[in-house]
Coordinates of C-alpha atoms in Angstrom, one line a residue:
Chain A
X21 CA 47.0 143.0 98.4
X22 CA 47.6 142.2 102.1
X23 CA 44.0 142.4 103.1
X24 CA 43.2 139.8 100.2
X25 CA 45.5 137.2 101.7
X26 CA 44.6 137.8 105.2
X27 CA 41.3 136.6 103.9
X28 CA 42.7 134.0 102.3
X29 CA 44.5 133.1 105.4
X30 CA 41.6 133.3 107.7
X31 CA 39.5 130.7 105.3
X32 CA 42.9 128.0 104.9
X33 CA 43.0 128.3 108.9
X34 CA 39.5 127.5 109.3
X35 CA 39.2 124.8 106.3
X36 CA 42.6 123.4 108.0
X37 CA 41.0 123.2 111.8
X38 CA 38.5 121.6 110.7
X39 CA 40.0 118.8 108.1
X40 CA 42.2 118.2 111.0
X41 CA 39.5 117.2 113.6
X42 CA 37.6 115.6 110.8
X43 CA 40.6 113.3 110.5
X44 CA 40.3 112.8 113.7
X45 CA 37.0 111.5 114.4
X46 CA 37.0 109.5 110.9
X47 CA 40.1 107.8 112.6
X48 CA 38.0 106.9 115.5
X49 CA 34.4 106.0 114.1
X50 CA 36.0 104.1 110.4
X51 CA 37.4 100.9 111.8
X52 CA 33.3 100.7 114.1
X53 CA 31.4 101.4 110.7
X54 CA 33.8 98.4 109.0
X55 CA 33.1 96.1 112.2
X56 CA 29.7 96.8 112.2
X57 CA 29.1 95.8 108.4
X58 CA 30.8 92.3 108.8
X59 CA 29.6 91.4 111.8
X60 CA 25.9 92.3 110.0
X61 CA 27.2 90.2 106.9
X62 CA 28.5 87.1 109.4
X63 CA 25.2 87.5 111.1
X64 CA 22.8 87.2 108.4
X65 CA 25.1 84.8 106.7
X66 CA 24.3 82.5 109.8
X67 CA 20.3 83.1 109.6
X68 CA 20.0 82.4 106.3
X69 CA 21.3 78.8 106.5
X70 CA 19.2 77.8 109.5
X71 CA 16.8 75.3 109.6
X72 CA 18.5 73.2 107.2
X73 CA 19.5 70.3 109.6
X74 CA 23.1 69.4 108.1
X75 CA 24.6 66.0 110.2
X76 CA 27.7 68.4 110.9
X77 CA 29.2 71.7 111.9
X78 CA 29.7 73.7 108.7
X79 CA 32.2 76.5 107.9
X80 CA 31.7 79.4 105.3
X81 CA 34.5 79.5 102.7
X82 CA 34.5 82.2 100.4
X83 CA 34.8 81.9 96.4
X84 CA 35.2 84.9 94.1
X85 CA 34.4 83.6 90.0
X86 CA 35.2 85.9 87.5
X87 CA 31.6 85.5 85.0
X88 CA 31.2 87.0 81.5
X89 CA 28.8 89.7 82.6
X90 CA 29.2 93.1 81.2
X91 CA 30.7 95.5 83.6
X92 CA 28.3 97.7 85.2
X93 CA 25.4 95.3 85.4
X94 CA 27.6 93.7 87.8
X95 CA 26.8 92.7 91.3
X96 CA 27.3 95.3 93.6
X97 CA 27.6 93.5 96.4
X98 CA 31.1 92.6 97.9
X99 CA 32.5 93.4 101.0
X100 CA 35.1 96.0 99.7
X101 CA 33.2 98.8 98.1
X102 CA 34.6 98.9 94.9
X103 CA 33.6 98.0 91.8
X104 CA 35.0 94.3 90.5
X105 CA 33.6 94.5 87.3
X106 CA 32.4 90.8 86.9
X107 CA 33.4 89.0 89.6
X108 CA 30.7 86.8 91.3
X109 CA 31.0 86.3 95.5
X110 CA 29.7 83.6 97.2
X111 CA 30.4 81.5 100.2
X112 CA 30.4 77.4 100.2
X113 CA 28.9 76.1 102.8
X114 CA 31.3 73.1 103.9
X115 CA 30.8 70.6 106.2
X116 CA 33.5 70.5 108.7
X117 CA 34.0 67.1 109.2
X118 CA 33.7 65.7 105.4
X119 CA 34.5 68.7 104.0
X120 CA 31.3 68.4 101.7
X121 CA 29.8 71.4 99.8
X122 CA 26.3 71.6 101.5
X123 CA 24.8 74.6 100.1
X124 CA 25.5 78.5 99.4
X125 CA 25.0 81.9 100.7
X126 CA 25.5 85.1 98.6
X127 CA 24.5 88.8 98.6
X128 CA 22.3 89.7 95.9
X129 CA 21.7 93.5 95.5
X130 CA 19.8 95.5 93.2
X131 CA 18.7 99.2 92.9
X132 CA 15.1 99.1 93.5
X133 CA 12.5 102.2 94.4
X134 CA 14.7 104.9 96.2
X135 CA 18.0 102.7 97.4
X136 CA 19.9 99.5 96.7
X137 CA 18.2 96.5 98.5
X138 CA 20.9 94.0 99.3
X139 CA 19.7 91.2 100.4
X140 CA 21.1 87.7 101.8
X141 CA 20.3 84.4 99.8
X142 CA 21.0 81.0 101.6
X143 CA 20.4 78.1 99.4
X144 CA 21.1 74.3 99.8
X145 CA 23.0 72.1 96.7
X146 CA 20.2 72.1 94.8
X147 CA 19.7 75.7 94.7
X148 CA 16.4 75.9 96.2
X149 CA 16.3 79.1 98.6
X150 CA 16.3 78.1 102.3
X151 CA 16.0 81.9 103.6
X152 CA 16.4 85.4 102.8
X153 CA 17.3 87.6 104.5
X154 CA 16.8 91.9 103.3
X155 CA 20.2 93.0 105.1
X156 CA 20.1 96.4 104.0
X157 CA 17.3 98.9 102.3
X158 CA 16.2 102.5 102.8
X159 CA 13.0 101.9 100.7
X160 CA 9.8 104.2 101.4
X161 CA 8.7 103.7 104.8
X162 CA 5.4 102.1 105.2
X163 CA 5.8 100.6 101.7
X164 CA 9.0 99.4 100.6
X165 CA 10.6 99.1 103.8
X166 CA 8.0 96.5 104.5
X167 CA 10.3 94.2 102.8
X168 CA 12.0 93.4 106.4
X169 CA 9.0 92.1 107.5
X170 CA 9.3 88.3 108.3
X171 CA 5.9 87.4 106.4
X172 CA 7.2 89.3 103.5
X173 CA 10.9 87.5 103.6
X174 CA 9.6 84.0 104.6
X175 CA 7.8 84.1 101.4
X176 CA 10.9 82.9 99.9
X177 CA 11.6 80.0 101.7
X178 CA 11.8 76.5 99.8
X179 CA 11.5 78.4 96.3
X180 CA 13.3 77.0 93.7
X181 CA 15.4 79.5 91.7
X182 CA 15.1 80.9 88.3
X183 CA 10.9 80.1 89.2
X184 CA 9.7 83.6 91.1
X185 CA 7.2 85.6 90.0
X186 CA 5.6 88.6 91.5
X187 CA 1.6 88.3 92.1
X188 CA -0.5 91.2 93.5
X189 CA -3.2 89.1 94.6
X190 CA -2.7 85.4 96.6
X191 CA -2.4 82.5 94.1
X192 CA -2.1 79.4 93.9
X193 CA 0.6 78.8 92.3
X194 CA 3.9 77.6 93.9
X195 CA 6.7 79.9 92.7
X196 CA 4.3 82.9 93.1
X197 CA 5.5 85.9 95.4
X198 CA 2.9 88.1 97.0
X199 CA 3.8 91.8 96.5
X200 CA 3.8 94.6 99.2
X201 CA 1.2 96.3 98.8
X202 CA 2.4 100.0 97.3
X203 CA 5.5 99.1 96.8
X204 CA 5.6 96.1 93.8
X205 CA 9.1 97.9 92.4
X206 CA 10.5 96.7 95.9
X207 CA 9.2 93.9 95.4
X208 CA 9.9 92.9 92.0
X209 CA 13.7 94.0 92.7
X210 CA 14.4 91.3 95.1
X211 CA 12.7 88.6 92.9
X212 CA 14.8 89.8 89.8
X213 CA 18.1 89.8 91.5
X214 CA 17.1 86.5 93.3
X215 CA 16.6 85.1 90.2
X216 CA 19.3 86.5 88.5
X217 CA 22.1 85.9 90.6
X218 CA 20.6 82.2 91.2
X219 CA 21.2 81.7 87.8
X220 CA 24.7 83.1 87.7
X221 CA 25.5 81.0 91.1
X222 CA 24.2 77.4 89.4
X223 CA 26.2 78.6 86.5
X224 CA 29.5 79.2 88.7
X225 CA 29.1 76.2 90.8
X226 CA 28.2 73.4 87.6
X227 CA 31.4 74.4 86.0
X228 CA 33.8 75.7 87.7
X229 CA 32.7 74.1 91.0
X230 CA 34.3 71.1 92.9
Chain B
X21 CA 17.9 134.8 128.5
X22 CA 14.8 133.1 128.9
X23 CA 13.1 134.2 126.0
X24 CA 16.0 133.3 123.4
X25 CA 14.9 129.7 124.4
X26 CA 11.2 129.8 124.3
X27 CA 10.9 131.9 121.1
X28 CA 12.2 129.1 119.0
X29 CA 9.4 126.9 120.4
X30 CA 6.2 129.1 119.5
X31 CA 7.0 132.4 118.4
X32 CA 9.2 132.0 115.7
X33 CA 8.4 127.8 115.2
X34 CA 11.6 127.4 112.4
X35 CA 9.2 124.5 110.8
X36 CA 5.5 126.7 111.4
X37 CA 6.4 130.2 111.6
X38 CA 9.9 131.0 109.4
X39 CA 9.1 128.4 107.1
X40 CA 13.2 127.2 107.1
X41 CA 14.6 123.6 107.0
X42 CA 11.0 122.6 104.6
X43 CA 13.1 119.8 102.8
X44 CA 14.1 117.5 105.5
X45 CA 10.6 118.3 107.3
X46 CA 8.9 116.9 104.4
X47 CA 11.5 113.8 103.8
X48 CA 12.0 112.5 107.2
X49 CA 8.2 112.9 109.0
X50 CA 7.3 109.6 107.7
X51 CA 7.9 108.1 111.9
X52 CA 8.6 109.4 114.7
X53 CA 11.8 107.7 115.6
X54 CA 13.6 109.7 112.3
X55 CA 12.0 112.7 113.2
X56 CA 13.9 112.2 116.4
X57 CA 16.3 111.4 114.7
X58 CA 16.9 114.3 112.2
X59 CA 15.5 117.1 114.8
X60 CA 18.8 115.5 117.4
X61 CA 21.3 115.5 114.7
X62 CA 20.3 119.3 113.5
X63 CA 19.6 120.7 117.3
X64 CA 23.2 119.2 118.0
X65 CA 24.6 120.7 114.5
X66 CA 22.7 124.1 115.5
X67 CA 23.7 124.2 119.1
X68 CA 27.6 123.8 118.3
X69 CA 27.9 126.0 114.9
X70 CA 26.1 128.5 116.8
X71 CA 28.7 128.4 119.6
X72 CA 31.6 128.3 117.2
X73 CA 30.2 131.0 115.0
X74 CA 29.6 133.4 118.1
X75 CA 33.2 132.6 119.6
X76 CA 34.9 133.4 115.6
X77 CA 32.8 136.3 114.6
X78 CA 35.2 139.1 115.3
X79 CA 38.2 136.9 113.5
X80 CA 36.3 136.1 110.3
X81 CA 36.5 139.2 108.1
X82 CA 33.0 139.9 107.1
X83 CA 33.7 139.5 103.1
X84 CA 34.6 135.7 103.7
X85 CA 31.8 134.6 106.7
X86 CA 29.8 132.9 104.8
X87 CA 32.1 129.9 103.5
X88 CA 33.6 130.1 106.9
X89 CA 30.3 129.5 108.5
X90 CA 30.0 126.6 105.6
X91 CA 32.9 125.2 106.5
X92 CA 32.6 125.0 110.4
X93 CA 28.7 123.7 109.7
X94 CA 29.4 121.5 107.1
X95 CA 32.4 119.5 110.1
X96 CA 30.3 119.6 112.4
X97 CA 27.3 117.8 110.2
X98 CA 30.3 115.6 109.0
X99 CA 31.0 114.6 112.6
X100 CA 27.7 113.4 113.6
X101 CA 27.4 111.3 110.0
X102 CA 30.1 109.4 111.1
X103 CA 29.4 108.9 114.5
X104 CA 25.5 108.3 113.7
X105 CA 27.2 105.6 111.1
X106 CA 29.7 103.7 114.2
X107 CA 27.3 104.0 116.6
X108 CA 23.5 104.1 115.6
X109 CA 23.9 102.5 112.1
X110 CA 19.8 101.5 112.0
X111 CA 18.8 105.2 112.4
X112 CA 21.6 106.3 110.3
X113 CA 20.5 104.0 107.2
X114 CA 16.7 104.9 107.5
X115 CA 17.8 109.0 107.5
X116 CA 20.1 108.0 104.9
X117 CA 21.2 111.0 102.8
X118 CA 18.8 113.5 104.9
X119 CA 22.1 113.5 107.8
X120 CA 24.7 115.1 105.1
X121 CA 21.8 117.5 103.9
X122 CA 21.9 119.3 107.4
X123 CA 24.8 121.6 105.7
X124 CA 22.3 123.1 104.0
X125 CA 19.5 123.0 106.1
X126 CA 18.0 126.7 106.3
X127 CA 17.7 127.1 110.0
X128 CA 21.6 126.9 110.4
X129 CA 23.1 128.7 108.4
X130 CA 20.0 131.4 108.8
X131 CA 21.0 131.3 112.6
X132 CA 24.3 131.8 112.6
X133 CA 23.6 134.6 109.8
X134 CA 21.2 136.4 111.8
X135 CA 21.8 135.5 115.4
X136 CA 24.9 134.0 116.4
X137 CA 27.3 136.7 114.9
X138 CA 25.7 139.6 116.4
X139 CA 25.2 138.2 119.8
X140 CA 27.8 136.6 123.0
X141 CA 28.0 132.6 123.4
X142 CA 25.2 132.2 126.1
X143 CA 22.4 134.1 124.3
X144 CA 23.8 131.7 120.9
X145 CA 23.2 128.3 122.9
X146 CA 19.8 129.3 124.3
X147 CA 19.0 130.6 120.5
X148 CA 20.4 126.9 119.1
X149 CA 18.6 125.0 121.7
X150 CA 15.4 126.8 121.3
X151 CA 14.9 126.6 117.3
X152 CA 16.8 123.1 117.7
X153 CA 13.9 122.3 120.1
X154 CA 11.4 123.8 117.7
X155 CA 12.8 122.3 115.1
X156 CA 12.0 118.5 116.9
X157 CA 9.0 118.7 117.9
X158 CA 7.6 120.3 114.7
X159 CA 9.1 117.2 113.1
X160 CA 7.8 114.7 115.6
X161 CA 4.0 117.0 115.4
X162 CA 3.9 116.0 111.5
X163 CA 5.6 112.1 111.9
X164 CA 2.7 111.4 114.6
X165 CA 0.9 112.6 112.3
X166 CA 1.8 110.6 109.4
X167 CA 2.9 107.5 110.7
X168 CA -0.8 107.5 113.0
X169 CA -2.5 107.7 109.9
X170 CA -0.5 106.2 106.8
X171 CA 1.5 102.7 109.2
X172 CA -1.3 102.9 112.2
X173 CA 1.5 103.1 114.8
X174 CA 3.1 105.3 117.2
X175 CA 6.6 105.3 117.3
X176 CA 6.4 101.9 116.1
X177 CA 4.3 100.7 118.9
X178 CA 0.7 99.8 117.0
X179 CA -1.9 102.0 118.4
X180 CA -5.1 101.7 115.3
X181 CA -6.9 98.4 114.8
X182 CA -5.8 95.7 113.2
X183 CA -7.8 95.7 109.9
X184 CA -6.9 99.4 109.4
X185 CA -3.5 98.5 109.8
X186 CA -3.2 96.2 107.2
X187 CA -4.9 98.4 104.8
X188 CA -4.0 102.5 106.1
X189 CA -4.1 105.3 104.9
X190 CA -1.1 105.4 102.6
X191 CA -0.6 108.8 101.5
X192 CA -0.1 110.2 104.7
X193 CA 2.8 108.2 104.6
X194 CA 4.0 109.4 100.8
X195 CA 5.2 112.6 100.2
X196 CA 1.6 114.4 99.4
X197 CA 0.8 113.3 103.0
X198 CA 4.0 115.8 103.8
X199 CA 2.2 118.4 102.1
X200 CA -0.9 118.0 103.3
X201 CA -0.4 117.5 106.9
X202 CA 2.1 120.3 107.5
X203 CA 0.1 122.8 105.7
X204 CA -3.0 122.0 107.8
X205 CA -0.6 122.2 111.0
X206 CA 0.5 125.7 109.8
X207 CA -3.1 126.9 109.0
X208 CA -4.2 125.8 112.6
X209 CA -1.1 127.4 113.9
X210 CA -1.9 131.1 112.2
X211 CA -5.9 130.7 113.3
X212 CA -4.5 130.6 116.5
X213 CA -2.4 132.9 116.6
X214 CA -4.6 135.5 114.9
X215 CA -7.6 134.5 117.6
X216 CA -4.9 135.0 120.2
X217 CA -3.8 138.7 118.8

């Protein structure tokens, strides 16, 4: 019986040494892993509305609409983890002297290949994409990944929503979107959730906007 | 003392020889910076669970070593997921769930099974650095390999032409280019080492 619990003993020491410096370093590295995310979020939030030449400063204000979309085919994006069922999160861009919507950024994210691809939609009043920016991925390398590439992103520029479509060879046609080669699931993911969450945002803003 | 070192490199290759730790050889080879990457975080998870396992092994009673060596592997994989995450988040997002796999990476627990509880602390860290060592550049062998072939770059840098680069070899790159190349490397390796014995 005593040999038993000294075994027992042993293994609760070890697991407890260890959950203690766990602890530890968790308390240390969390609060850098937060940081690091929001700063990534601000940053991108910033590149995605440049180039649009706006007559003033502009600040982001953040707006969370509840939408009638069943839970689970949510939008998993949000900067707390968990899951808010239907809420929709975007950001107004307002000007700071008049105080004038000017356009919207938002996080659309989607499970596409092997990972979520969240990527960062900046779009001006009339919900035409200015850029996009793939914030984070872990897509096949080579393929997929390839959706980081500048070319690949500044496909999107100046398309209108709810008008993508995904082409494996160069058209002509406007709204078309040239896939990666290899990888048109990748590809195809960001369109649909582009489209998707344009739709939800010019269905957000019309109503229950300003 | 030497020799503990070297053998992981060659001799007993963990990757060409033993045949241990196939998993995250075949996931992560796809460039060189992640097999860099992988072969740092598992050298530095080797190197320290062989030094805690050689320090512990007359305390742990021999009917319970084995979730004991779990446990003090599986903190110290823990440890460098969340300090690859504060610190290195690129590399930590593109080696995504291959970091928390290191608990149950073959060559670790296999090590501390079969070296570090029968032999002192010194002989343990020259054993860890050596198959951790081994365990690298087998990895970075196979991503040269691959990412030469299936992205036309080394290490990012763009070494093949420019027309091949748009339009490589891309299976070297998916996971039958795993396949292939290491089990090419390990042929070459056992030609040798038969013309050599």
């Amino acid at each position: 019986m005593m040999y038993y619990l000294k075994l027992a003993l042993v293994l609760l020491i070890i697991a407890g040494v260890a959950a203690g410096i766990l602890a530890f370093v968790n308390s240390k590295t969390a609060p850098i892993i937060v940081a690091n995310k929001l700063a990534n979020e601000i940053e991108a939030r910033k590149k995605v509305m440049e180039g649009l030449n706006f007559s003033e400063d502009f600040d982001f204000v953040k707006k969370e609409v509840s939408i009638d979309k069943p839970a689970g085919k949510c939008n998993p994006l949000k900067i707390k983890e968990e899951k808010t069922g239907s809420t929709f999160l975007y950001y107004e861009v307002v000007g700071k002297d008049t105080g004038k919507v000017l356009g919207y950024t938002f996080m659309s994210a989607k499970s596409g290949y092997s990972s979520i691809v969240k990527t960062m939609v900046g779009v001006d009043t009339t919900y035409t994409i200015n850029k996009i920016r793939v914030i984070s991925q872990s897509e096949t390398p080579g393929l997929g990944a390839k959706c980081q590439d500048e070319d690949f992103m500044a496909q999107f520029d100046k398309k209108n929503y709810d008008a993508m479509k995904v082409t494996k060879s160069k058209s002509e046609i406007e709204t078309a979107i040239l896939s990666i080669t290899g990888a048109t699931i990748t590809t195809r993911t960001i369109t649909e959730s582009l489209n998707a969450d344009l739709k939800t945002l010019a269905k957000v803003t019309a109503k229950g906007g300003e | 003392m030497l020799k503990e070192f070297t053998k992981g490199i060659v001799k007993e290759n963990p990757v060409f020889i033993m045949a241990l730790g196939l998993c995250p050889t075949l996931a992560v080879t796809t460039s060189i910076e992640n097999a860099i990457g992988m072969g740092g975080a598992a050298t530095f998870v080797l190197l320290m669970s062989n030094v805690f396992i050689s320090l512990l092994k007359n305390l742990i009673p021999s009917q319970v070593r084995i979730p004991a060596y779990i446990v003090v592997i599986a903190s110290f994989v823990t440890i460098v997921d969340m300090v690859m995450h504060a610190y290195i988040p690129a590399l930590h997002k593109s080696l995504g769930l291959f970091i928390p796999l290191i608990v149950v990476n073959c060559i670790i627990l296999g090590r501390a099974e079969a070296f570090a509880n029968k032999n002192n602390v010194g002989k343990s860290i020259m054993d860890g650095l050596g198959m951790g060592v081994g365990f690298t550049l087998a990895l970075v062998l196979i991503a040269a390999i691959r990412e030469l072939l299936g992205n036309g770059t080394l290490y990012g840098a763009p070494v093949m032409w420019e027309s091949y680069r748009n339009s490589p070899m891309l299976m070297a790159i998916l996971a039958p280019g795993a396949f292939v190349t290491m089990g090419l490397l390990m042929g070459l390796l056992n030609i040798l080492n038969k013309k050599k014995s």
